[in-house]
Coordinates of C-alpha atoms and ligand atoms in Angstrom, one line a residue:
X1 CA 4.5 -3.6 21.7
X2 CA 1.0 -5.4 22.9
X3 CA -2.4 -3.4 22.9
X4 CA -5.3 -5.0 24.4
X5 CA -7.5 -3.6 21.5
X6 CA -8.0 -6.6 18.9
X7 CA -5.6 -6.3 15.9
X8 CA -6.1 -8.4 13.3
X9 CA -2.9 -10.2 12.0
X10 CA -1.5 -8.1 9.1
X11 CA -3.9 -5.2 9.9
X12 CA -2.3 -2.2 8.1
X13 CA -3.1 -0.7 11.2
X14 CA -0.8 -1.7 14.0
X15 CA 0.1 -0.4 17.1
X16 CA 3.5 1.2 15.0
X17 CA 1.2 2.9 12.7
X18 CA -1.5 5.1 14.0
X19 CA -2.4 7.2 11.2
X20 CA -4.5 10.6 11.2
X21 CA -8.4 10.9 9.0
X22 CA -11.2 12.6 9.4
X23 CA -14.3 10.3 9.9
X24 CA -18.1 10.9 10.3
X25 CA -20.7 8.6 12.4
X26 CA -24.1 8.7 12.0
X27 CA -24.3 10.3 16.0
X28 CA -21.2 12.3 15.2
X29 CA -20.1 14.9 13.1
X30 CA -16.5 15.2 11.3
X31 CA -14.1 15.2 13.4
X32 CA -9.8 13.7 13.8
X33 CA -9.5 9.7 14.1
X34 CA -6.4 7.3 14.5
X35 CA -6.9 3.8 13.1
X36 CA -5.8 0.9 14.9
X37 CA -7.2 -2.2 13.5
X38 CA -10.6 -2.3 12.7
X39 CA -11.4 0.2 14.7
X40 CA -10.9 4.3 14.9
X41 CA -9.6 6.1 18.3
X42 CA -12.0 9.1 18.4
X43 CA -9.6 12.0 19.5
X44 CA -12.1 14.8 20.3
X45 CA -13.8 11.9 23.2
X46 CA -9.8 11.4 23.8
X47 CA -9.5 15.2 24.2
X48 CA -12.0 15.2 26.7
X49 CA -10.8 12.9 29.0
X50 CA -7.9 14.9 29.1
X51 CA -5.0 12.8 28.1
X52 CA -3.2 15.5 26.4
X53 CA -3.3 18.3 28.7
X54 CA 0.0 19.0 29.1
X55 CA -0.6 19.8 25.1
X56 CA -3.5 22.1 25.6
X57 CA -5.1 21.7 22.6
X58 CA -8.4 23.5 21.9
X59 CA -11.2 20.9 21.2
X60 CA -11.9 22.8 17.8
X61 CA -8.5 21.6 16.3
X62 CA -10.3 17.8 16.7
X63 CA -13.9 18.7 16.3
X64 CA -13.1 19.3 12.2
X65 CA -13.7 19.0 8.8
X66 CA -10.0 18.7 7.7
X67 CA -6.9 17.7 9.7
X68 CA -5.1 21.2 8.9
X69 CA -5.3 22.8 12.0
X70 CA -4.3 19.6 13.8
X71 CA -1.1 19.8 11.5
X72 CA -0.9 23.2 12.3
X73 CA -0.5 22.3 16.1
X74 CA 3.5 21.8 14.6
X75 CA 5.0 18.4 15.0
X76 CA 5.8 18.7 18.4
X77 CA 2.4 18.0 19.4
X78 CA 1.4 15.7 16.7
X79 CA 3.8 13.0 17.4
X80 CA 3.3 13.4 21.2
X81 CA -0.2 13.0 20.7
X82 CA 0.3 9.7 18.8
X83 CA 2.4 8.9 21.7
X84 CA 0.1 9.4 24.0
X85 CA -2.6 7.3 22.1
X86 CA 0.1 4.6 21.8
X87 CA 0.6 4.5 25.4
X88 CA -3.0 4.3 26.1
X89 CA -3.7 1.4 23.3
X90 CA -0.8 -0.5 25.6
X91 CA -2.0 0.5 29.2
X92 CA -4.1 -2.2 31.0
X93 CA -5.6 0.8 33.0
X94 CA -5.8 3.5 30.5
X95 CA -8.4 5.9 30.1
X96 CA -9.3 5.2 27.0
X97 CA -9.9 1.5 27.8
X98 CA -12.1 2.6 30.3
X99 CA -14.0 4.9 28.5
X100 CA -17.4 4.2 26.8
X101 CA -17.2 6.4 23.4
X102 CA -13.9 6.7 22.6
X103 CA -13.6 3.5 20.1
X104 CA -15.7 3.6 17.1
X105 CA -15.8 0.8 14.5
X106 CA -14.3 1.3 11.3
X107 CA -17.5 -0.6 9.8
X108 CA -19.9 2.3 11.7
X109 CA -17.6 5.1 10.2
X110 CA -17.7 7.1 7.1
X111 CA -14.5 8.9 6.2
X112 CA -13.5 11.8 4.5
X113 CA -11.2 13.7 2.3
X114 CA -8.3 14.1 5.1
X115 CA -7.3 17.9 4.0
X116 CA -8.0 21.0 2.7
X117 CA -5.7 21.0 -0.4
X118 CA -4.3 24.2 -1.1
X119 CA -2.0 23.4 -3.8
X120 CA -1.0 20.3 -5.4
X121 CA 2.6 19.6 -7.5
X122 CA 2.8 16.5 -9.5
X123 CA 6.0 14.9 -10.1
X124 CA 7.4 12.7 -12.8
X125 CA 10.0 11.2 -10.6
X126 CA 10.2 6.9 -11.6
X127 CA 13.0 6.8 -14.3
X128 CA 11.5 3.5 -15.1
X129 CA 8.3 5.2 -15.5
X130 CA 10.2 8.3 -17.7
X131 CA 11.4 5.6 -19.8
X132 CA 8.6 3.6 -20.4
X133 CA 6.9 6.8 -21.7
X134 CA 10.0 8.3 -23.4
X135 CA 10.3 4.8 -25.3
X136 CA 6.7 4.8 -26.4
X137 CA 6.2 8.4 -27.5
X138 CA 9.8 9.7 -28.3
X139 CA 12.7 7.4 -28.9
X140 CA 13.5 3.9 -27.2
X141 CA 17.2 4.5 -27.7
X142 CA 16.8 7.7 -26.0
X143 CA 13.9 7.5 -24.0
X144 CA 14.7 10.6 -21.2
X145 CA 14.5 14.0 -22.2
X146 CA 18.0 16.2 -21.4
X147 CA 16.8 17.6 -18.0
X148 CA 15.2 14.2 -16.5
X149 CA 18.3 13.4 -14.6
X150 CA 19.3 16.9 -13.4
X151 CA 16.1 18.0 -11.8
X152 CA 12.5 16.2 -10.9
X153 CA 10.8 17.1 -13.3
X154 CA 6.8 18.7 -12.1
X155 CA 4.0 20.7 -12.7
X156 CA 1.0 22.4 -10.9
X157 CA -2.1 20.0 -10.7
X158 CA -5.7 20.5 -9.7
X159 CA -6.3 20.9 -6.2
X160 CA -10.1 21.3 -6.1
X161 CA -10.9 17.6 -7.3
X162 CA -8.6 15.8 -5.2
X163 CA -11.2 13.5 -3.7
X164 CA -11.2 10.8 -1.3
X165 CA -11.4 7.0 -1.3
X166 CA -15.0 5.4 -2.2
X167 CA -16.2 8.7 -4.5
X168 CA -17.4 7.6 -8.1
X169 CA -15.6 9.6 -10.8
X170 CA -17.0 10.1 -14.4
X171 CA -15.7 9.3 -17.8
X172 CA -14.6 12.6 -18.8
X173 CA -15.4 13.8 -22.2
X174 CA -13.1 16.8 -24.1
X175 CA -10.9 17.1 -27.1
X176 CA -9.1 14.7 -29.1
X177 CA -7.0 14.1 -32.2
X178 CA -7.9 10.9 -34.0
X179 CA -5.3 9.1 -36.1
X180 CA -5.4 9.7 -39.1
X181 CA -7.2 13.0 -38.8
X182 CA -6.6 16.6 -39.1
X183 CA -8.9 17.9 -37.2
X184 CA -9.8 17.3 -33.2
X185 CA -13.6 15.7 -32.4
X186 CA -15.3 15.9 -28.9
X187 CA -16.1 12.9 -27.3
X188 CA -15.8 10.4 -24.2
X189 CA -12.1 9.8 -23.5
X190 CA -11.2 6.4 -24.7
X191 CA -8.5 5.8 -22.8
X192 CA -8.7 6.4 -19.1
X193 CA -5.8 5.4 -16.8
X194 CA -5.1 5.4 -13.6
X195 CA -1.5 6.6 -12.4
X196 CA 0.0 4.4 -9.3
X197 CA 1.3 7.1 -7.1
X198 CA 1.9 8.3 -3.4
X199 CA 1.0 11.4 -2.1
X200 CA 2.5 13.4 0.7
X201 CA 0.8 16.6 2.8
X202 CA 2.6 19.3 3.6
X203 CA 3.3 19.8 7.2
X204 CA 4.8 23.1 7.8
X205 CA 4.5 26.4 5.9
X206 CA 7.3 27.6 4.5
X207 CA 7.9 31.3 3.1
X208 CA 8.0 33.1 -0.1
X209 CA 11.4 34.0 -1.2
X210 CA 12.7 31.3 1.2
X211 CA 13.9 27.8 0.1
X212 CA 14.1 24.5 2.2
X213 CA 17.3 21.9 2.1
X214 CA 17.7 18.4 1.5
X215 CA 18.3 18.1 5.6
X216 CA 15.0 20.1 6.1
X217 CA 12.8 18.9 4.3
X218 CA 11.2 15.8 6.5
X219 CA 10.4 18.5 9.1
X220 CA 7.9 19.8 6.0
X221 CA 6.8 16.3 5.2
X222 CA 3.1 15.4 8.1
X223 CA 2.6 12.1 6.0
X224 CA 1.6 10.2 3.1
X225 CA -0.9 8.2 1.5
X226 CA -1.8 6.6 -1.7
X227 CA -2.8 8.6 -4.9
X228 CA -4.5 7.6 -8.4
X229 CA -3.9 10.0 -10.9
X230 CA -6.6 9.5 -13.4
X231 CA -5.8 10.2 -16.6
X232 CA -7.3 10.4 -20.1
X233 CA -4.6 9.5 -21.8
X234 CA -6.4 10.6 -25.8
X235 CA -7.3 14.1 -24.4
X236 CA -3.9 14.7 -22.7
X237 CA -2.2 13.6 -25.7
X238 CA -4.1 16.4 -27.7
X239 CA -3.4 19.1 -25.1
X240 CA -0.3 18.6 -23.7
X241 CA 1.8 20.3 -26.3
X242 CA 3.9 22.8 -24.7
X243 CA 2.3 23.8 -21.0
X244 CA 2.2 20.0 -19.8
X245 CA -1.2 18.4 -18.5
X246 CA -4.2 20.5 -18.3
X247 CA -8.0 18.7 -18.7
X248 CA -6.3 14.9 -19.3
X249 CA -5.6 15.1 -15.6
X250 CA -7.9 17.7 -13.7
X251 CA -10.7 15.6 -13.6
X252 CA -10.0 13.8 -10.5
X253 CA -7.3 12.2 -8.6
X254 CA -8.6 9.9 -5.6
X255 CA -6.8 9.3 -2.4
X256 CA -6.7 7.4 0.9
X257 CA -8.3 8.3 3.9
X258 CA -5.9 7.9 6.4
X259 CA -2.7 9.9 6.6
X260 CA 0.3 7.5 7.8
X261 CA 3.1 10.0 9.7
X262 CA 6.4 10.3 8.2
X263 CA 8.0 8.7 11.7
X264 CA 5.5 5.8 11.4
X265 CA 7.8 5.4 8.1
X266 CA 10.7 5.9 9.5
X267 CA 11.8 2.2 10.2
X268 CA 11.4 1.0 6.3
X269 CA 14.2 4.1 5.1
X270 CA 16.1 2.5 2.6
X271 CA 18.7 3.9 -0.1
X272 CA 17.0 5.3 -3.6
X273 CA 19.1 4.1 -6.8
X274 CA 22.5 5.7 -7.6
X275 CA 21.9 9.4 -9.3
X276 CA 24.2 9.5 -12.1
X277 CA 25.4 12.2 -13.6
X278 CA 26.1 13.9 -10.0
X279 CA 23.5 15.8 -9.1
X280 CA 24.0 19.9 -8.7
X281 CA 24.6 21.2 -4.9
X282 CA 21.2 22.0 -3.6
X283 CA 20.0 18.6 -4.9
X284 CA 22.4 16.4 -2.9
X285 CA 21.2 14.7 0.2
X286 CA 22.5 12.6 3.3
X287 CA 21.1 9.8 4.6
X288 CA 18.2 7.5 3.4
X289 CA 15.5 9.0 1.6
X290 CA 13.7 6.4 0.4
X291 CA 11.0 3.9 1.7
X292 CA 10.4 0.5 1.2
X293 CA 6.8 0.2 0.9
X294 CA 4.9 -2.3 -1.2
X295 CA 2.2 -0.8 -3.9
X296 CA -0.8 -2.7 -6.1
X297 CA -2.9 -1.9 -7.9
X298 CA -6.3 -3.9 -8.9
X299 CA -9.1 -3.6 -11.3
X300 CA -12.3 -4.9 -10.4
X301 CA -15.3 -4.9 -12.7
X302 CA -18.7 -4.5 -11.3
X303 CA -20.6 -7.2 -13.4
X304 CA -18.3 -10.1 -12.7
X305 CA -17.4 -8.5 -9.2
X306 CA -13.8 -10.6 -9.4
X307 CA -10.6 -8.7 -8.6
X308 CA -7.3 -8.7 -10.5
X309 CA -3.9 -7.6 -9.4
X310 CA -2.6 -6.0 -12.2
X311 CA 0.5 -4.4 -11.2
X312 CA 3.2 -4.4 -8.1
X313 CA 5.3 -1.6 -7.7
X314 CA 7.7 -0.3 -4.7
X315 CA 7.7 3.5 -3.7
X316 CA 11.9 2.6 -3.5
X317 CA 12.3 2.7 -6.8
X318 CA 11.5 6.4 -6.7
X319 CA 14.7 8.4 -8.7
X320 CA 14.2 11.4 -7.1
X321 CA 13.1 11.3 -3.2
X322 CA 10.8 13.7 -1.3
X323 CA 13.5 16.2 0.3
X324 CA 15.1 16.8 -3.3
X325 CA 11.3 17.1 -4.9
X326 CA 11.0 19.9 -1.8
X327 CA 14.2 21.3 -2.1
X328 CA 13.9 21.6 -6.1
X329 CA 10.2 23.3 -5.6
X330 CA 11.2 26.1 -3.4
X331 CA 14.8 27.1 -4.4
X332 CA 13.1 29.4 -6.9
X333 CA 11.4 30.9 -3.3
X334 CA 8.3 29.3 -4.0
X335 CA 6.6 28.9 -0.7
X336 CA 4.9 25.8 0.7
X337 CA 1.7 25.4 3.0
X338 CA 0.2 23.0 5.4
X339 CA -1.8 20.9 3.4
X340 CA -0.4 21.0 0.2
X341 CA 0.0 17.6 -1.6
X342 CA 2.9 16.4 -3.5
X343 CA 2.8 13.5 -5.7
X344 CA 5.3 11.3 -6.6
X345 CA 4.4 10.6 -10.4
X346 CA 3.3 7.2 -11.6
X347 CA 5.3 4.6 -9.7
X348 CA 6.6 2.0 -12.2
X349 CA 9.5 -0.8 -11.5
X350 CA 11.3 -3.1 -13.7
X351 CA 9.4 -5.5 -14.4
X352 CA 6.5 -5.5 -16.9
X353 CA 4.2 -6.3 -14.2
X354 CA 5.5 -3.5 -12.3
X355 CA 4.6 -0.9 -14.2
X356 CA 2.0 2.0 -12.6
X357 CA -0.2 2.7 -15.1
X358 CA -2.5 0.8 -18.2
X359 CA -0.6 2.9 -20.5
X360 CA 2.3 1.1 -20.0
X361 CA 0.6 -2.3 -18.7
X362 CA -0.9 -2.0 -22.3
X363 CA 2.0 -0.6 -23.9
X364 CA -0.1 1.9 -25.4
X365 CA -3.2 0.1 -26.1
X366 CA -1.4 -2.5 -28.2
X367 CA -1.5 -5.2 -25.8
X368 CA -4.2 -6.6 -23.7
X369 CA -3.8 -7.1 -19.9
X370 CA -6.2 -10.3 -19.1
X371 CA -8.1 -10.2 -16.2
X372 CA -9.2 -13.3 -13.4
X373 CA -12.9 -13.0 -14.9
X374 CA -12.5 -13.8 -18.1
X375 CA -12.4 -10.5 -19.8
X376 CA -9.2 -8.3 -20.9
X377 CA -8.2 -4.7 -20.6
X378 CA -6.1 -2.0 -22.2
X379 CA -7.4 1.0 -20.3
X380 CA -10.2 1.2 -17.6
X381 CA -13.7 0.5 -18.5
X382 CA -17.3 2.0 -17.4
X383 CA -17.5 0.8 -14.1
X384 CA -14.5 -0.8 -13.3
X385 CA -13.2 0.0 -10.3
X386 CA -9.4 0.4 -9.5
X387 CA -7.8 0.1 -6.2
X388 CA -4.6 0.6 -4.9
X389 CA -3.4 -1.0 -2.0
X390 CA 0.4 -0.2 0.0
X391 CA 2.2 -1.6 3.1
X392 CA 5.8 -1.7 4.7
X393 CA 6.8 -5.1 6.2
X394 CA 9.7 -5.9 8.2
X395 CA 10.5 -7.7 11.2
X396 CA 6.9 -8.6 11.6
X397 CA 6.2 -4.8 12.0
X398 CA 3.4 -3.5 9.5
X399 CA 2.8 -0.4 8.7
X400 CA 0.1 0.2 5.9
X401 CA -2.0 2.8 4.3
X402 CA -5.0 0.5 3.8
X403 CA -6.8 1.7 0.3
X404 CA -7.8 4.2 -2.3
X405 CA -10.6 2.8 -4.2
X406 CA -12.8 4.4 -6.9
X407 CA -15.1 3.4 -9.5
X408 CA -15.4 4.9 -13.6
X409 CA -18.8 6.1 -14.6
X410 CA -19.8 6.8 -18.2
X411 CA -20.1 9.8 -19.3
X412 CA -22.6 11.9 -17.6
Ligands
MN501 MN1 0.7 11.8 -12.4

């Protein structure tokens, strides 16, 4: 496929992409974009000039502060309206091309968190991940806990401090339990991490006392992008003990703005590792459910202003995939809603430079991760920023999710 818009060479954001956000302009108020290169196809102007009236959607759905009601719309309309702006990014004579305020430069844009989150599940779902943690905390001969490989394992996250891409977060300060001690201090977390993840938004709402199958569950699934799960790993080690994360996590998790559609994805399916023991019947699954699709992560300190890539990952070495992580959440009858997020839990591989998170990078603070300016790491530092970067590649198709980026303050 050719566009005559300009797309850079390995732009995340090819013609086979097209993502959903929800961007700002110093003229304009939010409203629903589609990226395609370096530059954002306006879809309330696009609305106007009527390109999707066979749709007949209502110029409110566009003109918005979140992409929910677009979702809403039901996929039907979603992927024909990234049709439609396909077609027109590849007609000579389209309207778009002939229009004067349709095309907005990503540089003239501010963009914003994508969704309104309702709820938001995080998963624990890399075994190499499990492991790693397992090893370091519990027993390295026996690393996974009895239920890891019968059921991904999850629990309820914060919701309200999901934020988006380019927002500042602060060192959190709480409870923890020095070594050595027997009594808890409060103080500045020492140990902030971030958690390579990816996130995916809810598509379709689901009801209570209903559950969804394996062969359902991409009709729930809008899209994904990247998610950091900040972490404080001193307070969460304090708190933890038996309800699971609570403060060590809640502070903040940062995403990317732009949602990439589960059918732009749909090309770089690939097969997830072997499940073994068999998994029980409402867990099983047909097809491919997982995705090739590149992750890194970087650190880059304000001072020095010099970036280091301190891990690669792949979202294919995922254990557990999305439709079992749907089906598992609502065979109890839980119901989902449009704009929920999932997370995948901290993506780790293999390999020791794989590995999603400082606290395994580090191995728990005991070794030190050097860095391209000189200085070294075992967790995140004031005013470091991390960012995470992901992309599929194959036969010279890219589809990317462009960046989630977000700096540590101290303490306020
Ligand atoms: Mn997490």
């Amino acid at each position: 496929m050719n566009s005559w818009i300009d797309i850079p060479k390995n732009s995340d954001f090819s013609i086979y992409n097209l993502p959903f956000g929800i961007f700002s302009t110093n003229k304009n108020s939010k409203r629903v974009g589609v990226a395609i290169g370096n530059n954002i196809i306006d879809l309330l102007a696009s609305n106007k000039l009527d390109i999707f009236k066979d749709l007949n959607i209502n110029n409110n759905v566009f003109e918005n502060n979140f992409l929910n009601d677009f979702i809403n719309l039901g996929k039907n309309k979603t992927n024909k309206v990234r049709e439609i702006i396909q077609q027109q990014l590849t007609d000579e004579s389209s309207k778009i091309k002939m229009s004067t305020d349709v095309i907005i430069p990503m540089n003239e844009a501010e963009m914003h968190l994508p969704v309104k989150v309702g709820d938001y599940t995080d998963f624990y779902s890399s075994i190499e991940h499990a492991t790693n943690i397992g090893s370091m905390f519990r027993d390295p001969s026996n690393p996974l806990l009895p239920n890891w490989r019968h059921l991904p394992v999850g629990y309820h996250g914060r919701a309200s401090s999901i934020i988006v891409s380019g927002i500042d977060i602060f060192r959190p300060q709480g409870q923890v339990m020095p070594i050595d001690s027997d009594k808890p201090v409060f103080t500045s977390s020492k140990r902030i991490d971030f958690e390579l993840e990816m996130g995916y938004i809810i598509g379709k709402n689901s009801s209570l006392g209903s559950s969804i199958t394996t062969d359902d569950a991409d009709n729930y699934i809008f899209g994904k992008v990247l998610f950091n799960d900040w972490s404080a790993r001193d307070i969460q080690k304090w708190e933890y003990v038996p309800l699971g994360p609570f403060l060590g996590k809640s502070f903040a998790s940062s995403i990317s703005p732009w949602v990439v559609t589960i059918e732009a994805l749909d090309n770089f399916r690939v097969a997830g590792p072997i499940q073994n023991p068999e998994v029980l019947d409402y867990l099983k699954f047909n097809g491919l459910k997982n995705y090739d699709i590149n992750l890194s992560v970087s650190i880059l300190p304000e001072k020095t202003n010099i970036v280091t890539i301190v891990c690669k990952s792949n979202f294919k070495y995922m254990y557990w995939n999305m439709s079992q992580q749907i089906a598992h959440h609502t065979i109890n009858g839980c119901n989902l809603n449009v704009g929920d997020i999932m997370a995948s839990g901290t993506i780790s591989g293999k390999s020791k430079d794989s590995y999603g998170s400082m606290l395994e990078l580090s191995w728990g603070g005991k070794k030190n991760i050097e860095l391209n300016d000189g200085s070294s790491r075992t967790f995140i530092e004031d005013y470091d920023s991390v960012i995470m970067r992901g992309y599929c590649e194959k036969d010279n198709i890219r589809v990317g999710f462009g960046e989630v980026k977000s700096k540590l303050l101290p303490s306020i």
